[in-house]
mmCIF file of C-alpha atoms in Angstrom:
data_model
loop_
_atom_site.group_PDB
_atom_site.id
_atom_site.type_symbol
_atom_site.label_atom_id
_atom_site.label_comp_id
_atom_site.label_asym_id
_atom_site.label_seq_id
_atom_site.Cartn_x
_atom_site.Cartn_y
_atom_site.Cartn_z
ATOM 1 C CA MET E 1082 -73.289 14.240 -3.630
ATOM 2 C CA ALA E 1083 -71.103 11.513 -5.053
ATOM 3 C CA ASP E 1084 -68.411 14.083 -5.885
ATOM 4 C CA THR E 1085 -68.469 15.322 -2.293
ATOM 5 C CA ASP E 1086 -68.006 11.768 -0.928
ATOM 6 C CA VAL E 1087 -65.015 11.244 -3.213
ATOM 7 C CA GLN E 1088 -63.407 14.471 -2.012
ATOM 8 C CA LEU E 1089 -63.933 13.538 1.659
ATOM 9 C CA GLN E 1090 -62.068 10.219 1.279
ATOM 10 C CA PRO E 1091 -58.493 10.507 2.620
ATOM 11 C CA LYS E 1092 -55.707 10.162 0.091
ATOM 12 C CA LYS E 1093 -53.457 7.121 0.436
ATOM 13 C CA LYS E 1094 -49.899 8.102 1.260
ATOM 14 C CA GLY E 1095 -46.828 6.039 0.275
ATOM 15 C CA LEU E 1096 -43.555 5.686 2.159
ATOM 16 C CA THR E 1097 -41.490 8.814 2.650
ATOM 17 C CA ARG E 1098 -37.909 8.978 1.439
ATOM 18 C CA ARG E 1099 -36.590 8.552 4.959
ATOM 19 C CA GLN E 1100 -38.750 5.485 5.486
ATOM 20 C CA LYS E 1101 -37.576 4.048 2.179
ATOM 21 C CA ARG E 1102 -33.936 4.560 3.187
ATOM 22 C CA ARG E 1103 -34.557 2.905 6.543
ATOM 23 C CA LEU E 1104 -36.300 -0.007 4.866
ATOM 24 C CA SER E 1105 -33.478 -0.398 2.351
ATOM 25 C CA ARG E 1106 -30.875 -0.265 5.112
ATOM 26 C CA GLY E 1107 -32.805 -2.838 7.132
ATOM 27 C CA VAL E 1108 -32.969 -5.188 4.151
ATOM 28 C CA GLN E 1109 -29.230 -4.855 3.606
ATOM 29 C CA TYR E 1110 -28.531 -5.684 7.245
ATOM 30 C CA VAL E 1111 -30.777 -8.742 7.040
ATOM 31 C CA VAL E 1112 -29.055 -9.950 3.864
ATOM 32 C CA PHE E 1113 -25.621 -9.409 5.412
ATOM 33 C CA VAL E 1114 -26.488 -11.287 8.609
ATOM 34 C CA ALA E 1115 -28.058 -14.100 6.565
ATOM 35 C CA ALA E 1116 -24.921 -14.381 4.417
ATOM 36 C CA VAL E 1117 -22.678 -14.541 7.504
ATOM 37 C CA ILE E 1118 -24.851 -17.218 9.096
ATOM 38 C CA ALA E 1119 -24.954 -19.224 5.868
ATOM 39 C CA PHE E 1120 -21.161 -19.054 5.586
ATOM 40 C CA ALA E 1121 -20.707 -20.066 9.221
ATOM 41 C CA VAL E 1122 -23.061 -23.025 8.835
ATOM 42 C CA ALA E 1123 -21.731 -24.209 5.476
ATOM 43 C CA ALA E 1124 -18.013 -24.003 6.309
ATOM 44 C CA ASP E 1125 -16.229 -27.106 7.581
ATOM 45 C CA TRP E 1126 -14.496 -25.522 10.551
ATOM 46 C CA GLY E 1127 -12.901 -28.780 11.619
ATOM 47 C CA ARG E 1128 -10.987 -29.183 8.364
ATOM 48 C CA LEU E 1129 -10.043 -25.496 8.352
ATOM 49 C CA LYS E 1130 -8.690 -25.800 11.886
ATOM 50 C CA ASN E 1131 -6.663 -28.898 11.011
ATOM 51 C CA GLN E 1132 -5.151 -27.226 7.948
ATOM 52 C CA PHE E 1133 -4.653 -23.621 9.109
ATOM 53 C CA ALA E 1134 -4.723 -23.532 12.907
ATOM 54 C CA GLN E 1135 -2.354 -26.109 14.352
ATOM 55 C CA TRP E 1136 -1.098 -24.489 17.542
ATOM 56 C CA GLU E 1137 1.906 -26.836 17.860
ATOM 57 C CA ILE E 1138 3.192 -25.857 14.408
ATOM 58 C CA ALA E 1139 2.565 -22.161 15.015
ATOM 59 C CA ARG E 1140 4.377 -22.278 18.352
ATOM 60 C CA GLU E 1141 7.480 -23.803 16.755
ATOM 61 C CA MET E 1142 7.698 -20.832 14.375
ATOM 62 C CA PHE E 1143 8.522 -18.446 17.203
ATOM 63 C CA PRO E 1144 10.711 -16.531 17.672
ATOM 64 C CA ASP E 1145 12.240 -17.075 14.184
ATOM 65 C CA VAL E 1146 9.159 -15.789 12.376
ATOM 66 C CA ILE E 1147 9.710 -12.438 14.143
ATOM 67 C CA THR E 1148 13.480 -12.229 14.612
ATOM 68 C CA LEU E 1149 14.294 -13.580 11.143
ATOM 69 C CA ALA E 1150 11.396 -13.449 8.661
ATOM 70 C CA LEU E 1151 9.640 -10.279 9.819
ATOM 71 C CA LYS E 1152 12.961 -8.536 10.452
ATOM 72 C CA ASN E 1153 14.147 -9.284 6.906
ATOM 73 C CA THR E 1154 10.808 -8.169 5.458
ATOM 74 C CA VAL E 1155 11.072 -4.839 7.275
ATOM 75 C CA LEU E 1156 14.709 -4.393 6.196
ATOM 76 C CA TYR E 1157 13.862 -5.082 2.545
ATOM 77 C CA THR E 1158 10.919 -2.686 2.692
ATOM 78 C CA VAL E 1159 12.707 0.170 4.468
ATOM 79 C CA SER E 1160 15.755 0.036 2.202
ATOM 80 C CA GLY E 1161 13.559 -0.100 -0.901
ATOM 81 C CA PHE E 1162 11.353 2.733 0.361
ATOM 82 C CA VAL E 1163 14.337 4.996 1.069
ATOM 83 C CA PHE E 1164 15.693 4.356 -2.431
ATOM 84 C CA ALA E 1165 12.234 4.962 -3.894
ATOM 85 C CA LEU E 1166 11.935 8.270 -2.001
ATOM 86 C CA VAL E 1167 15.233 9.604 -3.333
ATOM 87 C CA LEU E 1168 14.724 8.369 -6.896
ATOM 88 C CA GLY E 1169 11.062 9.386 -6.942
ATOM 89 C CA LEU E 1170 11.885 12.942 -5.869
ATOM 90 C CA VAL E 1171 14.586 13.241 -8.538
ATOM 91 C CA VAL E 1172 12.241 11.922 -11.232
ATOM 92 C CA ALA E 1173 9.468 14.288 -10.078
ATOM 93 C CA LEU E 1174 11.806 17.294 -10.336
ATOM 94 C CA MET E 1175 12.871 16.114 -13.797
ATOM 95 C CA ARG E 1176 9.205 15.839 -14.772
ATOM 96 C CA LEU E 1177 8.666 19.458 -13.682
ATOM 97 C CA SER E 1178 11.885 20.703 -15.286
ATOM 98 C CA SER E 1179 11.855 23.274 -18.050
ATOM 99 C CA VAL E 1180 14.450 21.159 -19.892
ATOM 100 C CA ALA E 1181 12.556 18.985 -22.349
ATOM 101 C CA PRO E 1182 14.947 15.949 -22.353
ATOM 102 C CA TYR E 1183 14.596 15.693 -18.562
ATOM 103 C CA ARG E 1184 10.815 15.639 -18.890
ATOM 104 C CA TRP E 1185 10.972 12.990 -21.620
ATOM 105 C CA VAL E 1186 13.295 10.698 -19.648
ATOM 106 C CA ALA E 1187 11.155 11.058 -16.504
ATOM 107 C CA GLY E 1188 7.953 10.419 -18.446
ATOM 108 C CA VAL E 1189 9.349 7.272 -20.107
ATOM 109 C CA TYR E 1190 10.617 5.939 -16.770
ATOM 110 C CA ILE E 1191 7.278 6.508 -15.044
ATOM 111 C CA GLU E 1192 5.236 4.918 -17.820
ATOM 112 C CA ILE E 1193 7.492 1.857 -18.058
ATOM 113 C CA PHE E 1194 7.973 1.063 -14.383
ATOM 114 C CA ARG E 1195 4.424 1.972 -13.453
ATOM 115 C CA GLY E 1196 3.069 -0.250 -16.215
ATOM 116 C CA LEU E 1197 5.243 -3.328 -15.697
ATOM 117 C CA PRO E 1198 4.283 -5.845 -12.986
ATOM 118 C CA ALA E 1199 6.633 -5.837 -10.004
ATOM 119 C CA LEU E 1200 7.277 -9.532 -10.685
ATOM 120 C CA LEU E 1201 9.027 -8.707 -13.968
ATOM 121 C CA ILE E 1202 11.161 -6.021 -12.308
ATOM 122 C CA PHE E 1203 12.442 -8.524 -9.751
ATOM 123 C CA ILE E 1204 13.188 -11.081 -12.471
ATOM 124 C CA PHE E 1205 15.032 -8.411 -14.445
ATOM 125 C CA ILE E 1206 17.195 -7.449 -11.457
ATOM 126 C CA GLY E 1207 17.831 -11.054 -10.438
ATOM 127 C CA VAL E 1208 18.440 -12.584 -13.877
ATOM 128 C CA ALA E 1209 18.932 -10.015 -16.649
ATOM 129 C CA VAL E 1210 21.401 -7.737 -14.853
ATOM 130 C CA PRO E 1211 23.881 -10.542 -13.955
ATOM 131 C CA LEU E 1212 23.686 -11.801 -17.548
ATOM 132 C CA ALA E 1213 24.243 -8.327 -18.987
ATOM 133 C CA PHE E 1214 27.132 -7.491 -16.626
ATOM 134 C CA PRO E 1215 28.981 -10.740 -15.795
ATOM 135 C CA GLY E 1216 30.997 -10.637 -12.608
ATOM 136 C CA THR E 1217 29.271 -7.487 -11.364
ATOM 137 C CA GLU E 1218 28.131 -7.698 -7.759
ATOM 138 C CA ILE E 1219 25.519 -5.360 -6.320
ATOM 139 C CA VAL E 1220 26.546 -3.923 -2.985
ATOM 140 C CA GLY E 1221 24.661 -5.553 -0.138
ATOM 141 C CA GLY E 1222 23.938 -8.812 -1.939
ATOM 142 C CA THR E 1223 20.289 -9.826 -1.738
ATOM 143 C CA TYR E 1224 19.454 -6.810 0.431
ATOM 144 C CA GLY E 1225 20.933 -4.480 -2.174
ATOM 145 C CA LYS E 1226 19.093 -6.193 -5.030
ATOM 146 C CA ALA E 1227 15.829 -6.050 -3.081
ATOM 147 C CA ALA E 1228 16.328 -2.356 -2.346
ATOM 148 C CA ILE E 1229 16.915 -1.603 -6.042
ATOM 149 C CA ALA E 1230 13.982 -3.701 -7.263
ATOM 150 C CA LEU E 1231 11.532 -2.309 -4.710
ATOM 151 C CA GLY E 1232 12.908 1.186 -5.213
ATOM 152 C CA LEU E 1233 12.436 1.072 -8.976
ATOM 153 C CA VAL E 1234 8.858 -0.105 -8.519
ATOM 154 C CA GLY E 1235 7.988 2.436 -5.828
ATOM 155 C CA ALA E 1236 9.780 5.424 -7.361
ATOM 156 C CA ALA E 1237 7.547 5.417 -10.441
ATOM 157 C CA TYR E 1238 4.484 5.943 -8.233
ATOM 158 C CA LEU E 1239 6.189 8.261 -5.754
ATOM 159 C CA ALA E 1240 7.394 10.494 -8.583
ATOM 160 C CA GLU E 1241 3.810 11.280 -9.540
ATOM 161 C CA THR E 1242 2.899 11.716 -5.879
ATOM 162 C CA PHE E 1243 5.773 14.161 -5.386
ATOM 163 C CA ARG E 1244 4.835 16.034 -8.545
ATOM 164 C CA ALA E 1245 1.245 16.434 -7.362
ATOM 165 C CA GLY E 1246 2.420 17.579 -3.928
ATOM 166 C CA ILE E 1247 4.827 20.153 -5.347
ATOM 167 C CA GLN E 1248 2.192 21.515 -7.697
ATOM 168 C CA ALA E 1249 -0.277 21.709 -4.780
ATOM 169 C CA VAL E 1250 1.951 24.218 -2.976
ATOM 170 C CA PRO E 1251 0.698 27.735 -3.793
ATOM 171 C CA LYS E 1252 2.807 29.481 -6.437
ATOM 172 C CA GLY E 1253 3.025 32.479 -4.151
ATOM 173 C CA GLN E 1254 5.435 30.506 -1.936
ATOM 174 C CA MET E 1255 8.021 30.360 -4.691
ATOM 175 C CA GLU E 1256 7.463 33.996 -5.590
ATOM 176 C CA ALA E 1257 7.891 35.041 -1.957
ATOM 177 C CA ALA E 1258 11.091 33.013 -1.646
ATOM 178 C CA ARG E 1259 12.477 34.535 -4.830
ATOM 179 C CA SER E 1260 11.668 38.025 -3.570
ATOM 180 C CA LEU E 1261 13.743 37.274 -0.467
ATOM 181 C CA GLY E 1262 16.756 36.456 -2.613
ATOM 182 C CA PHE E 1263 16.453 32.650 -2.740
ATOM 183 C CA SER E 1264 17.675 30.950 -5.891
ATOM 184 C CA PRO E 1265 15.129 28.653 -7.600
ATOM 185 C CA ALA E 1266 16.979 25.534 -6.403
ATOM 186 C CA ARG E 1267 17.289 26.775 -2.821
ATOM 187 C CA ALA E 1268 13.643 27.859 -2.755
ATOM 188 C CA MET E 1269 12.571 24.447 -4.007
ATOM 189 C CA ILE E 1270 14.658 22.588 -1.405
ATOM 190 C CA SER E 1271 14.004 24.874 1.566
ATOM 191 C CA ILE E 1272 10.436 26.068 0.962
ATOM 192 C CA ILE E 1273 8.490 24.025 -1.585
ATOM 193 C CA ILE E 1274 9.594 20.430 -0.955
ATOM 194 C CA PRO E 1275 9.044 20.510 2.850
ATOM 195 C CA GLN E 1276 5.490 21.779 2.309
ATOM 196 C CA ALA E 1277 4.910 19.152 -0.378
ATOM 197 C CA PHE E 1278 6.031 16.426 2.044
ATOM 198 C CA ARG E 1279 3.367 17.469 4.542
ATOM 199 C CA ILE E 1280 0.730 17.319 1.817
ATOM 200 C CA ILE E 1281 1.692 13.884 0.501
ATOM 201 C CA LEU E 1282 2.455 12.193 3.829
ATOM 202 C CA PRO E 1283 -0.632 9.901 3.759
ATOM 203 C CA PRO E 1284 0.065 8.683 0.190
ATOM 204 C CA LEU E 1285 3.685 8.047 1.174
ATOM 205 C CA THR E 1286 2.525 5.797 3.989
ATOM 206 C CA ASN E 1287 0.230 3.950 1.596
ATOM 207 C CA GLU E 1288 3.148 3.352 -0.752
ATOM 208 C CA PHE E 1289 5.188 1.961 2.146
ATOM 209 C CA VAL E 1290 2.410 -0.556 2.819
ATOM 210 C CA ILE E 1291 2.376 -1.555 -0.868
ATOM 211 C CA LEU E 1292 6.151 -2.072 -0.897
ATOM 212 C CA PHE E 1293 5.878 -4.037 2.346
ATOM 213 C CA LYS E 1294 3.609 -6.523 0.576
ATOM 214 C CA ASP E 1295 5.688 -6.486 -2.637
ATOM 215 C CA SER E 1296 8.724 -7.556 -0.574
ATOM 216 C CA SER E 1297 7.328 -11.094 -0.875
ATOM 217 C CA LEU E 1298 8.818 -11.117 -4.395
ATOM 218 C CA VAL E 1299 12.358 -11.031 -2.994
ATOM 219 C CA LEU E 1300 12.360 -14.842 -3.188
ATOM 220 C CA LEU E 1301 12.820 -14.436 -6.966
ATOM 221 C CA LEU E 1302 16.285 -13.003 -6.305
ATOM 222 C CA GLY E 1303 17.447 -16.238 -4.712
ATOM 223 C CA VAL E 1304 17.666 -16.003 -0.934
ATOM 224 C CA THR E 1305 19.493 -18.074 1.662
ATOM 225 C CA LEU E 1306 17.836 -19.478 4.776
ATOM 226 C CA GLU E 1307 18.976 -16.433 6.737
ATOM 227 C CA GLU E 1308 17.651 -14.003 4.105
ATOM 228 C CA ARG E 1309 14.106 -15.361 3.872
ATOM 229 C CA GLU E 1310 11.223 -12.919 4.259
ATOM 230 C CA LEU E 1311 7.778 -13.757 5.626
ATOM 231 C CA SER E 1312 6.244 -15.310 2.512
ATOM 232 C CA LYS E 1313 9.258 -17.495 1.722
ATOM 233 C CA TYR E 1314 9.589 -18.505 5.371
ATOM 234 C CA GLY E 1315 5.912 -19.454 5.588
ATOM 235 C CA ARG E 1316 5.941 -21.397 2.311
ATOM 236 C CA ASP E 1317 9.055 -23.369 3.257
ATOM 237 C CA LEU E 1318 7.567 -24.429 6.596
ATOM 238 C CA ALA E 1319 4.231 -25.217 4.962
ATOM 239 C CA SER E 1320 6.020 -27.591 2.584
ATOM 240 C CA THR E 1321 8.000 -29.163 5.420
ATOM 241 C CA THR E 1322 5.020 -29.690 7.723
ATOM 242 C CA ALA E 1323 2.463 -30.400 4.950
ATOM 243 C CA ASN E 1324 0.222 -27.895 6.692
ATOM 244 C CA SER E 1325 -0.878 -24.319 5.896
ATOM 245 C CA THR E 1326 -0.586 -22.978 9.443
ATOM 246 C CA PRO E 1327 2.809 -21.293 8.712
ATOM 247 C CA ILE E 1328 1.220 -19.374 5.831
ATOM 248 C CA LEU E 1329 -1.550 -18.120 8.126
ATOM 249 C CA VAL E 1330 0.974 -17.052 10.761
ATOM 250 C CA ALA E 1331 3.024 -15.237 8.116
ATOM 251 C CA GLY E 1332 -0.116 -13.442 6.948
ATOM 252 C CA LEU E 1333 -0.890 -12.362 10.509
ATOM 253 C CA CYS E 1334 2.638 -10.974 10.806
ATOM 254 C CA TYR E 1335 1.996 -8.834 7.718
ATOM 255 C CA LEU E 1336 -1.153 -7.518 9.395
ATOM 256 C CA LEU E 1337 0.842 -6.623 12.520
ATOM 257 C CA VAL E 1338 2.507 -3.941 10.398
ATOM 258 C CA THR E 1339 -0.101 -2.989 7.801
ATOM 259 C CA ILE E 1340 -3.076 -2.495 10.152
ATOM 260 C CA PRO E 1341 -1.284 0.013 12.457
ATOM 261 C CA LEU E 1342 0.065 1.816 9.393
ATOM 262 C CA GLY E 1343 -3.444 1.992 7.948
ATOM 263 C CA PHE E 1344 -4.644 3.541 11.185
ATOM 264 C CA VAL E 1345 -1.810 6.086 11.017
ATOM 265 C CA VAL E 1346 -2.754 6.971 7.435
ATOM 266 C CA ARG E 1347 -6.391 7.575 8.412
ATOM 267 C CA ARG E 1348 -5.324 9.796 11.290
ATOM 268 C CA MET E 1349 -3.035 11.788 8.997
ATOM 269 C CA GLU E 1350 -5.783 12.244 6.429
ATOM 270 C CA ALA E 1351 -8.210 13.397 9.135
ATOM 271 C CA LYS E 1352 -5.698 15.940 10.447
ATOM 272 C CA ALA E 1353 -4.995 17.153 6.916
ATOM 273 C CA GLN E 1354 -8.708 17.695 6.310
ATOM 274 C CA GLU E 1355 -9.033 19.574 9.610
ATOM 275 C CA ALA E 1356 -6.098 21.797 8.641
ATOM 276 C CA VAL E 1357 -7.771 22.630 5.321
ATOM 277 C CA LYS E 1358 -11.019 23.581 7.095
#
């Protein structure tokens, strides 16, 4: 009889996996909201406003922060990115070459410039090159030096991106081009590289964003008042006004470019995934 009563008792059931996931998610939301509230309560918003959000100082920065600082930042970045594209493609083709010395030179370049901090590259261009070649002037002055420094930094990464894109193109494309009478060089330029560009377009945009931020190192090259980029412009005004509002405004100007570019990258990646499906 006792055995029968034990069998008739319902078994206790624990939480299902779905319930556990919901509970875990709910706990995470609670912790997040609590952290935000704690930060909002603990922060001294009055002091932050006085140091970073002085409207009078921010208003005096316009339009120079756009027409001078942001314009120079974009010019430095675009010129450096174009140089990085050309050099990166050449290095990638050398890395894929059947000639061993080309592969060695490309490999050494990539390892060195990908491993060194961008700061050291700018110092090298701004200090070491003039010492090594006295009297030599780089075409374009500061803009030319910035293009070379940013290009050397970006090309090391773009070379590997190009190499991956070229290798991602099906080998049958080259074979088909060769069967139509294309030389290897013409097939690479006309058939393979355009397809590789479509594959690596999102990473290229990411590299542009990285170079856009690295352009803040141009100040190491020695810039005039008319050649200042966003970071230098913001720091100079912050020192003059003894307030950090110019630095915040400069940061927001960076976001005016990087956030839309990030959105473009996500859209490109989504389209690329749809094309694969």
